[in-house]
Amino acid sequence: MRHLATAIGLILAVPALAEQAPITGDRPFAEKPFKAVEIATFEDPWALTFLPDGRMLVTEKKGRMLLVSADGRQRIAIAGVPAVGAAGQGALGEVVAHPDFADNRLVYFSYSTPGSPNGIVLARGRLAGGFDGARLEDVKTLYAAHPPKSGGHYAGRIAFSSDGFLFFAMGERQKFMPAQEREGVLGKIVRLTMDGKPAPGNPLAGKGFDAAVWTYGHRNPLGLAFDGQGRLWDAEMGPKGGDEINLILPGRNYGWPLVSNGDHYDGKPIPDHPTRPDFEAPRVSWNPSISPSSLLVYSGSLFPQWQGKALVGALSGKMLALVALDEGAAREDARYDMGKRIRAVDQAPDGAVYILEDGKDGRLLRLTPGR
């Protein structure tokens, strides 16, 4: 649900330059409008997606993909997943069911390849079987980040647009300037066909960029989702401070590493966004950092007060942040203390919110209204 846009044409109508967003600092936690029930635990879980019948696919860092029942009582490791390079920040990462999964059984996922240098790849397989023997068949690599590098910041988030294209976000591998370089796709978001080819009409094709590039100047985009108006948003991990929510607009440069609302980890300053109005500024910026890990635009009925707003999972912040996405602008409305590092957040078919805690015994929690 979080990956599928209802309309994409509106993204082209947003003004060219955003005003500088207010920087969100420390604020008290809000009272939780939900109760959390543990569904299951996993070993270093990374991402989850729901199938139309309420079952889930869950990925774990070291390379397991699991089919899990809606109540968490049944699970099976899915055979056919390629070998994963799980050292450092490497992982079996995103997993997303095709919008027409009920008909084609296709599953898209990303993972970091073994070895060094290496990269993040986008792959696809067809889910066969069930709890008696689930497996991925016809697994294919559709797209690979290039050039290969050593380091972290893989990203690898996936979002589908309603006009039949796929968006794939890649980090700059902790190498800074690849995000600005026209060669390669590190630090960029690309727009692809469902088979992993550069989509026709990409805004930077023919301008010296890879033909797939949609936007550039990204550091580590770990959340990617369309809202109900067809606008694409990312949640991006900044340096020391400067975490961001960005409205993703075709052909724009988001400035990293030339500008940021944070500083380098060694304390060396980075020019703030207002110094370079030619770059697209974030719509929300956090300082101190919360370390955004994931992004869900809520569309269910269980939490009507959240409809159309974003829920951002936070690692160092150990919370869910509620962000209003209003007319191309955004603001943090609330933050909910979860007490644990949050790795992923998604929405079930019935409107419940599920979150995955980070770590060796990371819990899967179901959030429903109540206290």
Short mmCIF file of C-alpha atoms in Angstrom, two decimals:
data_model
loop_
_atom_site.label_atom_id
_atom_site.label_comp_id
_atom_site.label_asym_id
_atom_site.label_seq_id
_atom_site.Cartn_x
_atom_site.Cartn_y
_atom_site.Cartn_z
CA MET A 1 0.00 0.00 0.00
CA ARG A 2 2.72 2.48 0.93
CA HIS A 3 4.48 1.85 -2.37
CA LEU A 4 1.62 2.52 -4.79
CA ALA A 5 0.70 5.99 -6.02
CA THR A 6 -2.85 6.89 -6.90
CA ALA A 7 -1.78 9.70 -9.26
CA ILE A 8 1.62 10.75 -10.51
CA GLY A 9 0.88 13.72 -12.74
CA LEU A 10 0.63 16.15 -9.83
CA ILE A 11 4.32 15.83 -9.00
CA LEU A 12 5.12 17.92 -12.04
CA ALA A 13 3.00 20.84 -10.85
CA VAL A 14 4.90 21.66 -7.65
CA PRO A 15 6.86 24.96 -7.64
CA ALA A 16 10.49 24.66 -8.71
CA LEU A 17 12.10 25.63 -5.41
CA ALA A 18 11.00 24.84 -1.88
CA GLU A 19 11.29 27.35 0.92
CA GLN A 20 13.70 26.35 3.67
CA ALA A 21 11.90 24.06 6.08
CA PRO A 22 12.03 24.75 9.81
CA ILE A 23 14.50 22.52 11.59
CA THR A 24 12.81 20.21 14.06
CA GLY A 25 14.69 19.93 17.35
CA ASP A 26 14.03 18.07 20.56
CA ARG A 27 10.38 17.91 21.59
CA PRO A 28 8.41 15.87 24.12
CA PHE A 29 6.80 12.59 23.17
CA ALA A 30 3.06 12.61 22.56
CA GLU A 31 0.60 10.28 24.24
CA LYS A 32 0.25 7.17 22.10
CA PRO A 33 -3.16 6.74 20.43
CA PHE A 34 -2.41 3.04 19.98
CA LYS A 35 -1.70 -0.19 21.79
CA ALA A 36 1.17 -2.39 20.61
CA VAL A 37 0.91 -6.19 20.57
CA GLU A 38 3.89 -8.42 19.81
CA ILE A 39 3.27 -10.67 16.81
CA ALA A 40 6.67 -12.34 16.34
CA THR A 41 10.42 -11.85 16.71
CA PHE A 42 13.15 -12.02 14.08
CA GLU A 43 16.93 -11.98 13.84
CA ASP A 44 17.98 -8.52 12.64
CA PRO A 45 14.82 -7.85 10.62
CA TRP A 46 15.08 -5.26 7.85
CA ALA A 47 11.81 -4.83 5.95
CA LEU A 48 8.30 -6.21 5.53
CA THR A 49 5.49 -6.13 3.03
CA PHE A 50 1.91 -7.40 3.11
CA LEU A 51 0.35 -9.77 0.61
CA PRO A 52 -3.30 -9.26 -0.33
CA ASP A 53 -4.46 -12.08 1.97
CA GLY A 54 -2.78 -10.53 5.04
CA ARG A 55 0.31 -12.74 5.08
CA MET A 56 3.65 -10.98 5.25
CA LEU A 57 7.09 -11.21 3.72
CA VAL A 58 9.85 -10.24 6.17
CA THR A 59 13.55 -9.87 5.35
CA GLU A 60 16.43 -10.36 7.76
CA LYS A 61 19.82 -8.72 7.41
CA LYS A 62 21.84 -11.90 6.85
CA GLY A 63 19.77 -13.01 3.88
CA ARG A 64 16.61 -14.82 4.98
CA MET A 65 13.23 -13.90 3.53
CA LEU A 66 10.32 -15.36 5.45
CA LEU A 67 6.67 -15.95 4.67
CA VAL A 68 4.75 -15.14 7.87
CA SER A 69 1.09 -15.63 8.71
CA ALA A 70 -1.02 -12.63 9.68
CA ASP A 71 -1.03 -13.69 13.34
CA GLY A 72 2.71 -14.47 13.34
CA ARG A 73 2.21 -18.10 14.39
CA GLN A 74 3.38 -19.62 11.11
CA ARG A 75 6.55 -18.84 9.23
CA ILE A 76 8.84 -20.45 6.72
CA ALA A 77 12.12 -19.37 5.16
CA ILE A 78 11.64 -18.83 1.43
CA ALA A 79 14.04 -20.78 -0.78
CA GLY A 80 15.72 -19.26 -3.84
CA VAL A 81 16.96 -15.98 -2.33
CA PRO A 82 20.40 -15.04 -3.77
CA ALA A 83 23.51 -14.86 -1.60
CA VAL A 84 23.72 -11.58 0.32
CA GLY A 85 26.73 -9.54 1.42
CA ALA A 86 25.66 -8.74 4.98
CA ALA A 87 28.88 -7.22 6.34
CA GLY A 88 28.63 -3.72 7.84
CA GLN A 89 25.49 -2.00 6.57
CA GLY A 90 24.93 -4.68 3.92
CA ALA A 91 21.68 -6.64 4.10
CA LEU A 92 18.84 -8.36 2.40
CA GLY A 93 16.90 -5.13 2.35
CA GLU A 94 13.61 -3.98 0.89
CA VAL A 95 10.84 -6.37 -0.14
CA VAL A 96 7.69 -5.27 -1.96
CA ALA A 97 4.86 -7.21 -3.58
CA HIS A 98 3.98 -6.19 -7.15
CA PRO A 99 0.75 -4.14 -7.29
CA ASP A 100 -0.82 -7.04 -9.24
CA PHE A 101 0.62 -9.73 -6.97
CA ALA A 102 -2.69 -11.57 -6.73
CA ASP A 103 -2.44 -12.28 -10.46
CA ASN A 104 1.31 -12.54 -11.13
CA ARG A 105 2.84 -13.53 -7.72
CA LEU A 106 5.83 -11.24 -8.37
CA VAL A 107 8.01 -10.01 -5.50
CA TYR A 108 10.61 -7.24 -5.85
CA PHE A 109 13.48 -7.00 -3.39
CA SER A 110 16.90 -5.41 -2.94
CA TYR A 111 20.10 -6.75 -1.45
CA SER A 112 23.78 -5.91 -1.15
CA THR A 113 25.97 -8.27 -3.15
CA PRO A 114 28.85 -10.22 -1.57
CA GLY A 115 32.44 -8.99 -1.77
CA SER A 116 34.08 -5.58 -1.74
CA PRO A 117 33.68 -3.40 -3.69
CA ASN A 118 30.03 -4.24 -4.13
CA GLY A 119 26.65 -2.63 -4.55
CA ILE A 120 22.91 -2.80 -4.04
CA VAL A 121 20.81 -4.60 -6.64
CA LEU A 122 17.13 -4.74 -7.48
CA ALA A 123 15.83 -8.25 -8.08
CA ARG A 124 12.52 -9.94 -8.81
CA GLY A 125 11.14 -13.43 -8.32
CA ARG A 126 7.84 -15.26 -8.44
CA LEU A 127 6.57 -16.58 -5.10
CA ALA A 128 5.49 -20.19 -5.28
CA GLY A 129 4.21 -22.54 -2.60
CA GLY A 130 3.16 -21.72 0.93
CA PHE A 131 3.92 -22.85 4.44
CA ASP A 132 4.57 -26.33 3.08
CA GLY A 133 7.53 -25.05 1.04
CA ALA A 134 7.69 -21.43 -0.12
CA ARG A 135 10.23 -20.51 -2.79
CA LEU A 136 11.16 -17.79 -5.26
CA GLU A 137 11.23 -18.92 -8.87
CA ASP A 138 12.65 -17.20 -11.97
CA VAL A 139 14.78 -14.86 -9.83
CA LYS A 140 16.36 -12.13 -11.95
CA THR A 141 18.58 -9.13 -11.26
CA LEU A 142 16.74 -6.21 -12.82
CA TYR A 143 19.07 -3.34 -11.94
CA ALA A 144 22.41 -2.87 -10.17
CA ALA A 145 23.85 0.26 -8.57
CA HIS A 146 27.03 1.36 -10.30
CA PRO A 147 29.91 1.85 -9.97
CA PRO A 148 30.64 -0.69 -7.20
CA LYS A 149 32.22 0.77 -4.05
CA SER A 150 33.21 -0.22 -0.54
CA GLY A 151 31.39 1.34 2.41
CA GLY A 152 27.82 1.65 3.67
CA HIS A 153 24.78 3.73 2.63
CA TYR A 154 23.24 1.17 0.33
CA ALA A 155 19.59 2.35 0.67
CA GLY A 156 17.72 0.19 -1.87
CA ARG A 157 14.14 1.35 -1.24
CA ILE A 158 11.43 0.62 -3.83
CA ALA A 159 8.18 2.41 -4.72
CA PHE A 160 5.66 1.78 -7.51
CA SER A 161 3.85 4.59 -9.32
CA SER A 162 0.28 4.23 -10.54
CA ASP A 163 1.35 4.69 -14.17
CA GLY A 164 3.33 1.46 -14.15
CA PHE A 165 6.87 2.50 -13.24
CA LEU A 166 9.23 1.63 -10.42
CA PHE A 167 11.39 4.01 -8.38
CA PHE A 168 14.60 2.72 -6.79
CA ALA A 169 16.68 4.73 -4.29
CA MET A 170 20.43 4.27 -3.85
CA GLY A 171 22.84 5.77 -1.33
CA GLU A 172 26.21 7.34 -2.10
CA ARG A 173 28.12 4.57 -0.29
CA GLN A 174 29.70 7.06 2.16
CA LYS A 175 31.77 8.51 -0.70
CA PHE A 176 30.09 11.95 -0.80
CA MET A 177 30.64 13.30 -4.32
CA PRO A 178 29.17 10.40 -6.31
CA ALA A 179 25.82 11.93 -5.35
CA GLN A 180 26.70 14.93 -7.54
CA GLU A 181 28.58 13.16 -10.33
CA ARG A 182 26.81 12.55 -13.61
CA GLU A 183 28.53 9.22 -14.03
CA GLY A 184 26.89 6.33 -12.19
CA VAL A 185 23.77 6.17 -10.06
CA LEU A 186 25.08 6.37 -6.48
CA GLY A 187 23.25 8.95 -4.37
CA LYS A 188 20.38 8.98 -6.83
CA ILE A 189 16.79 7.86 -7.31
CA VAL A 190 16.07 6.16 -10.62
CA ARG A 191 12.81 5.57 -12.49
CA LEU A 192 12.54 2.21 -14.21
CA THR A 193 10.13 0.03 -16.10
CA MET A 194 8.82 -2.99 -14.22
CA ASP A 195 11.56 -5.01 -15.95
CA GLY A 196 14.33 -2.74 -14.66
CA LYS A 197 15.03 -0.71 -17.80
CA PRO A 198 15.33 3.11 -17.77
CA ALA A 199 11.82 4.50 -18.06
CA PRO A 200 11.04 6.63 -21.10
CA GLY A 201 10.95 10.36 -20.49
CA ASN A 202 13.34 10.52 -17.54
CA PRO A 203 14.27 14.18 -17.00
CA LEU A 204 18.08 13.91 -17.04
CA ALA A 205 18.49 11.53 -19.96
CA GLY A 206 20.59 13.19 -22.65
CA LYS A 207 22.16 15.60 -20.13
CA GLY A 208 25.18 13.50 -19.29
CA PHE A 209 23.46 11.40 -16.61
CA ASP A 210 22.59 7.73 -16.67
CA ALA A 211 19.31 7.41 -18.57
CA ALA A 212 17.51 6.04 -15.50
CA VAL A 213 18.19 8.98 -13.15
CA TRP A 214 15.16 10.85 -11.78
CA THR A 215 16.85 12.91 -9.00
CA TYR A 216 20.33 13.23 -7.50
CA GLY A 217 22.21 14.72 -4.56
CA HIS A 218 20.96 12.14 -2.02
CA ARG A 219 22.94 10.78 0.93
CA ASN A 220 21.15 7.68 2.25
CA PRO A 221 17.44 7.54 1.31
CA LEU A 222 15.96 4.86 3.59
CA GLY A 223 12.28 5.60 3.09
CA LEU A 224 10.41 6.02 -0.21
CA ALA A 225 6.63 6.31 -0.59
CA PHE A 226 3.88 7.94 -2.62
CA ASP A 227 1.08 9.87 -0.95
CA GLY A 228 -2.57 9.83 -2.00
CA GLN A 229 -2.02 12.74 -4.38
CA GLY A 230 0.68 10.90 -6.29
CA ARG A 231 3.59 12.84 -4.78
CA LEU A 232 6.76 10.89 -4.04
CA TRP A 233 8.53 11.46 -0.70
CA ASP A 234 11.75 10.17 0.77
CA ALA A 235 13.10 9.93 4.33
CA GLU A 236 16.84 10.47 4.22
CA MET A 237 19.50 9.93 6.84
CA GLY A 238 21.74 12.97 7.13
CA PRO A 239 25.18 13.36 8.71
CA LYS A 240 25.44 14.70 12.29
CA GLY A 241 22.04 16.35 12.25
CA GLY A 242 20.28 17.18 9.01
CA ASP A 243 17.99 14.15 8.62
CA GLU A 244 15.43 14.99 5.96
CA ILE A 245 11.99 14.49 4.50
CA ASN A 246 12.12 15.43 0.81
CA LEU A 247 9.46 15.86 -1.83
CA ILE A 248 10.98 14.06 -4.83
CA LEU A 249 10.57 16.17 -7.97
CA PRO A 250 11.83 15.14 -11.43
CA GLY A 251 15.31 16.28 -12.36
CA ARG A 252 16.07 18.06 -9.08
CA ASN A 253 19.38 18.18 -7.21
CA TYR A 254 18.97 17.70 -3.44
CA GLY A 255 22.40 19.09 -2.63
CA TRP A 256 24.36 16.40 -0.81
CA PRO A 257 27.26 16.75 0.05
CA LEU A 258 27.47 20.42 -0.92
CA VAL A 259 24.71 21.45 1.49
CA SER A 260 23.04 19.93 4.54
CA ASN A 261 21.33 21.17 7.67
CA GLY A 262 23.79 19.04 9.65
CA ASP A 263 27.57 18.84 9.96
CA HIS A 264 30.17 16.17 9.37
CA TYR A 265 30.74 13.69 12.20
CA ASP A 266 34.16 15.24 12.90
CA GLY A 267 32.46 18.59 13.50
CA LYS A 268 33.45 20.17 10.21
CA PRO A 269 30.57 22.40 9.12
CA ILE A 270 28.56 21.93 5.93
CA PRO A 271 26.83 24.94 4.33
CA ASP A 272 23.10 24.97 5.15
CA HIS A 273 20.47 24.69 2.43
CA PRO A 274 19.56 28.41 2.35
CA THR A 275 23.07 29.18 1.09
CA ARG A 276 22.26 27.35 -2.14
CA PRO A 277 18.67 28.04 -3.18
CA ASP A 278 19.40 26.34 -6.51
CA PHE A 279 19.23 23.00 -4.67
CA GLU A 280 15.92 21.48 -3.59
CA ALA A 281 15.56 22.00 0.16
CA PRO A 282 14.09 19.42 2.55
CA ARG A 283 10.48 19.86 3.64
CA VAL A 284 11.33 18.68 7.17
CA SER A 285 14.80 18.60 8.72
CA TRP A 286 15.82 17.11 12.07
CA ASN A 287 18.66 18.35 14.25
CA PRO A 288 19.56 16.51 16.41
CA SER A 289 19.26 13.41 14.25
CA ILE A 290 16.57 10.78 14.66
CA SER A 291 18.08 8.43 12.01
CA PRO A 292 15.05 7.76 9.79
CA SER A 293 14.91 4.14 8.64
CA SER A 294 11.58 3.87 6.83
CA LEU A 295 8.55 5.79 5.61
CA LEU A 296 4.84 4.93 5.44
CA VAL A 297 2.12 7.24 4.15
CA TYR A 298 -0.93 6.04 6.06
CA SER A 299 -4.15 5.43 4.10
CA GLY A 300 -6.19 3.19 6.40
CA SER A 301 -9.36 3.75 8.40
CA LEU A 302 -8.28 2.55 11.86
CA PHE A 303 -6.41 5.81 12.51
CA PRO A 304 -8.41 8.52 10.71
CA GLN A 305 -6.26 11.22 12.34
CA TRP A 306 -3.24 9.78 10.50
CA GLN A 307 -4.76 9.57 7.02
CA GLY A 308 -2.49 11.16 4.42
CA LYS A 309 0.30 11.65 6.95
CA ALA A 310 3.67 9.94 7.08
CA LEU A 311 4.92 7.65 9.82
CA VAL A 312 8.71 7.66 9.97
CA GLY A 313 10.56 4.90 11.80
CA ALA A 314 13.63 6.16 13.65
CA LEU A 315 16.72 4.20 14.72
CA SER A 316 18.67 6.48 17.07
CA GLY A 317 15.45 8.32 17.92
CA LYS A 318 13.77 5.05 19.02
CA MET A 319 10.41 6.39 17.94
CA LEU A 320 7.75 6.86 15.31
CA ALA A 321 7.51 10.40 14.00
CA LEU A 322 4.18 11.57 12.57
CA VAL A 323 4.69 14.03 9.71
CA ALA A 324 1.94 16.02 7.99
CA LEU A 325 2.36 16.30 4.21
CA ASP A 326 0.41 19.43 3.32
CA GLU A 327 0.40 21.03 -0.14
CA GLY A 328 3.99 20.09 -0.82
CA ALA A 329 5.07 21.32 2.61
CA ALA A 330 5.49 19.17 5.69
CA ARG A 331 5.82 19.40 9.46
CA GLU A 332 6.33 17.03 12.33
CA ASP A 333 3.03 16.69 14.18
CA ALA A 334 4.03 14.25 16.91
CA ARG A 335 6.59 11.71 18.01
CA TYR A 336 5.79 8.49 19.81
CA ASP A 337 8.31 6.86 22.12
CA MET A 338 8.82 3.21 21.15
CA GLY A 339 11.81 2.55 23.43
CA LYS A 340 13.60 0.57 20.72
CA ARG A 341 15.32 1.31 17.41
CA ILE A 342 12.68 1.09 14.68
CA ARG A 343 13.82 -0.52 11.44
CA ALA A 344 10.62 -0.66 9.36
CA VAL A 345 6.97 0.42 9.33
CA ASP A 346 4.14 -0.77 7.08
CA GLN A 347 0.35 -0.91 6.86
CA ALA A 348 -1.74 -4.09 6.90
CA PRO A 349 -4.77 -4.57 4.64
CA ASP A 350 -7.07 -3.91 7.62
CA GLY A 351 -5.41 -0.57 8.39
CA ALA A 352 -3.33 -1.70 11.37
CA VAL A 353 0.27 -0.43 11.47
CA TYR A 354 3.09 -2.93 11.88
CA ILE A 355 6.60 -1.98 12.97
CA LEU A 356 9.81 -3.97 13.10
CA GLU A 357 12.31 -3.32 15.85
CA ASP A 358 15.99 -3.39 14.96
CA GLY A 359 18.36 -5.95 16.43
CA LYS A 360 19.01 -9.63 17.13
CA ASP A 361 15.59 -10.25 18.67
CA GLY A 362 13.69 -7.56 16.83
CA ARG A 363 9.98 -7.71 17.54
CA LEU A 364 7.18 -7.31 15.03
CA LEU A 365 4.51 -5.17 16.70
CA ARG A 366 0.93 -4.58 15.58
CA LEU A 367 -0.45 -1.12 16.41
CA THR A 368 -4.20 -0.66 16.75
CA PRO A 369 -6.28 2.13 18.35
CA GLY A 370 -6.45 2.15 22.13
CA ARG A 371 -4.16 2.41 25.14
#
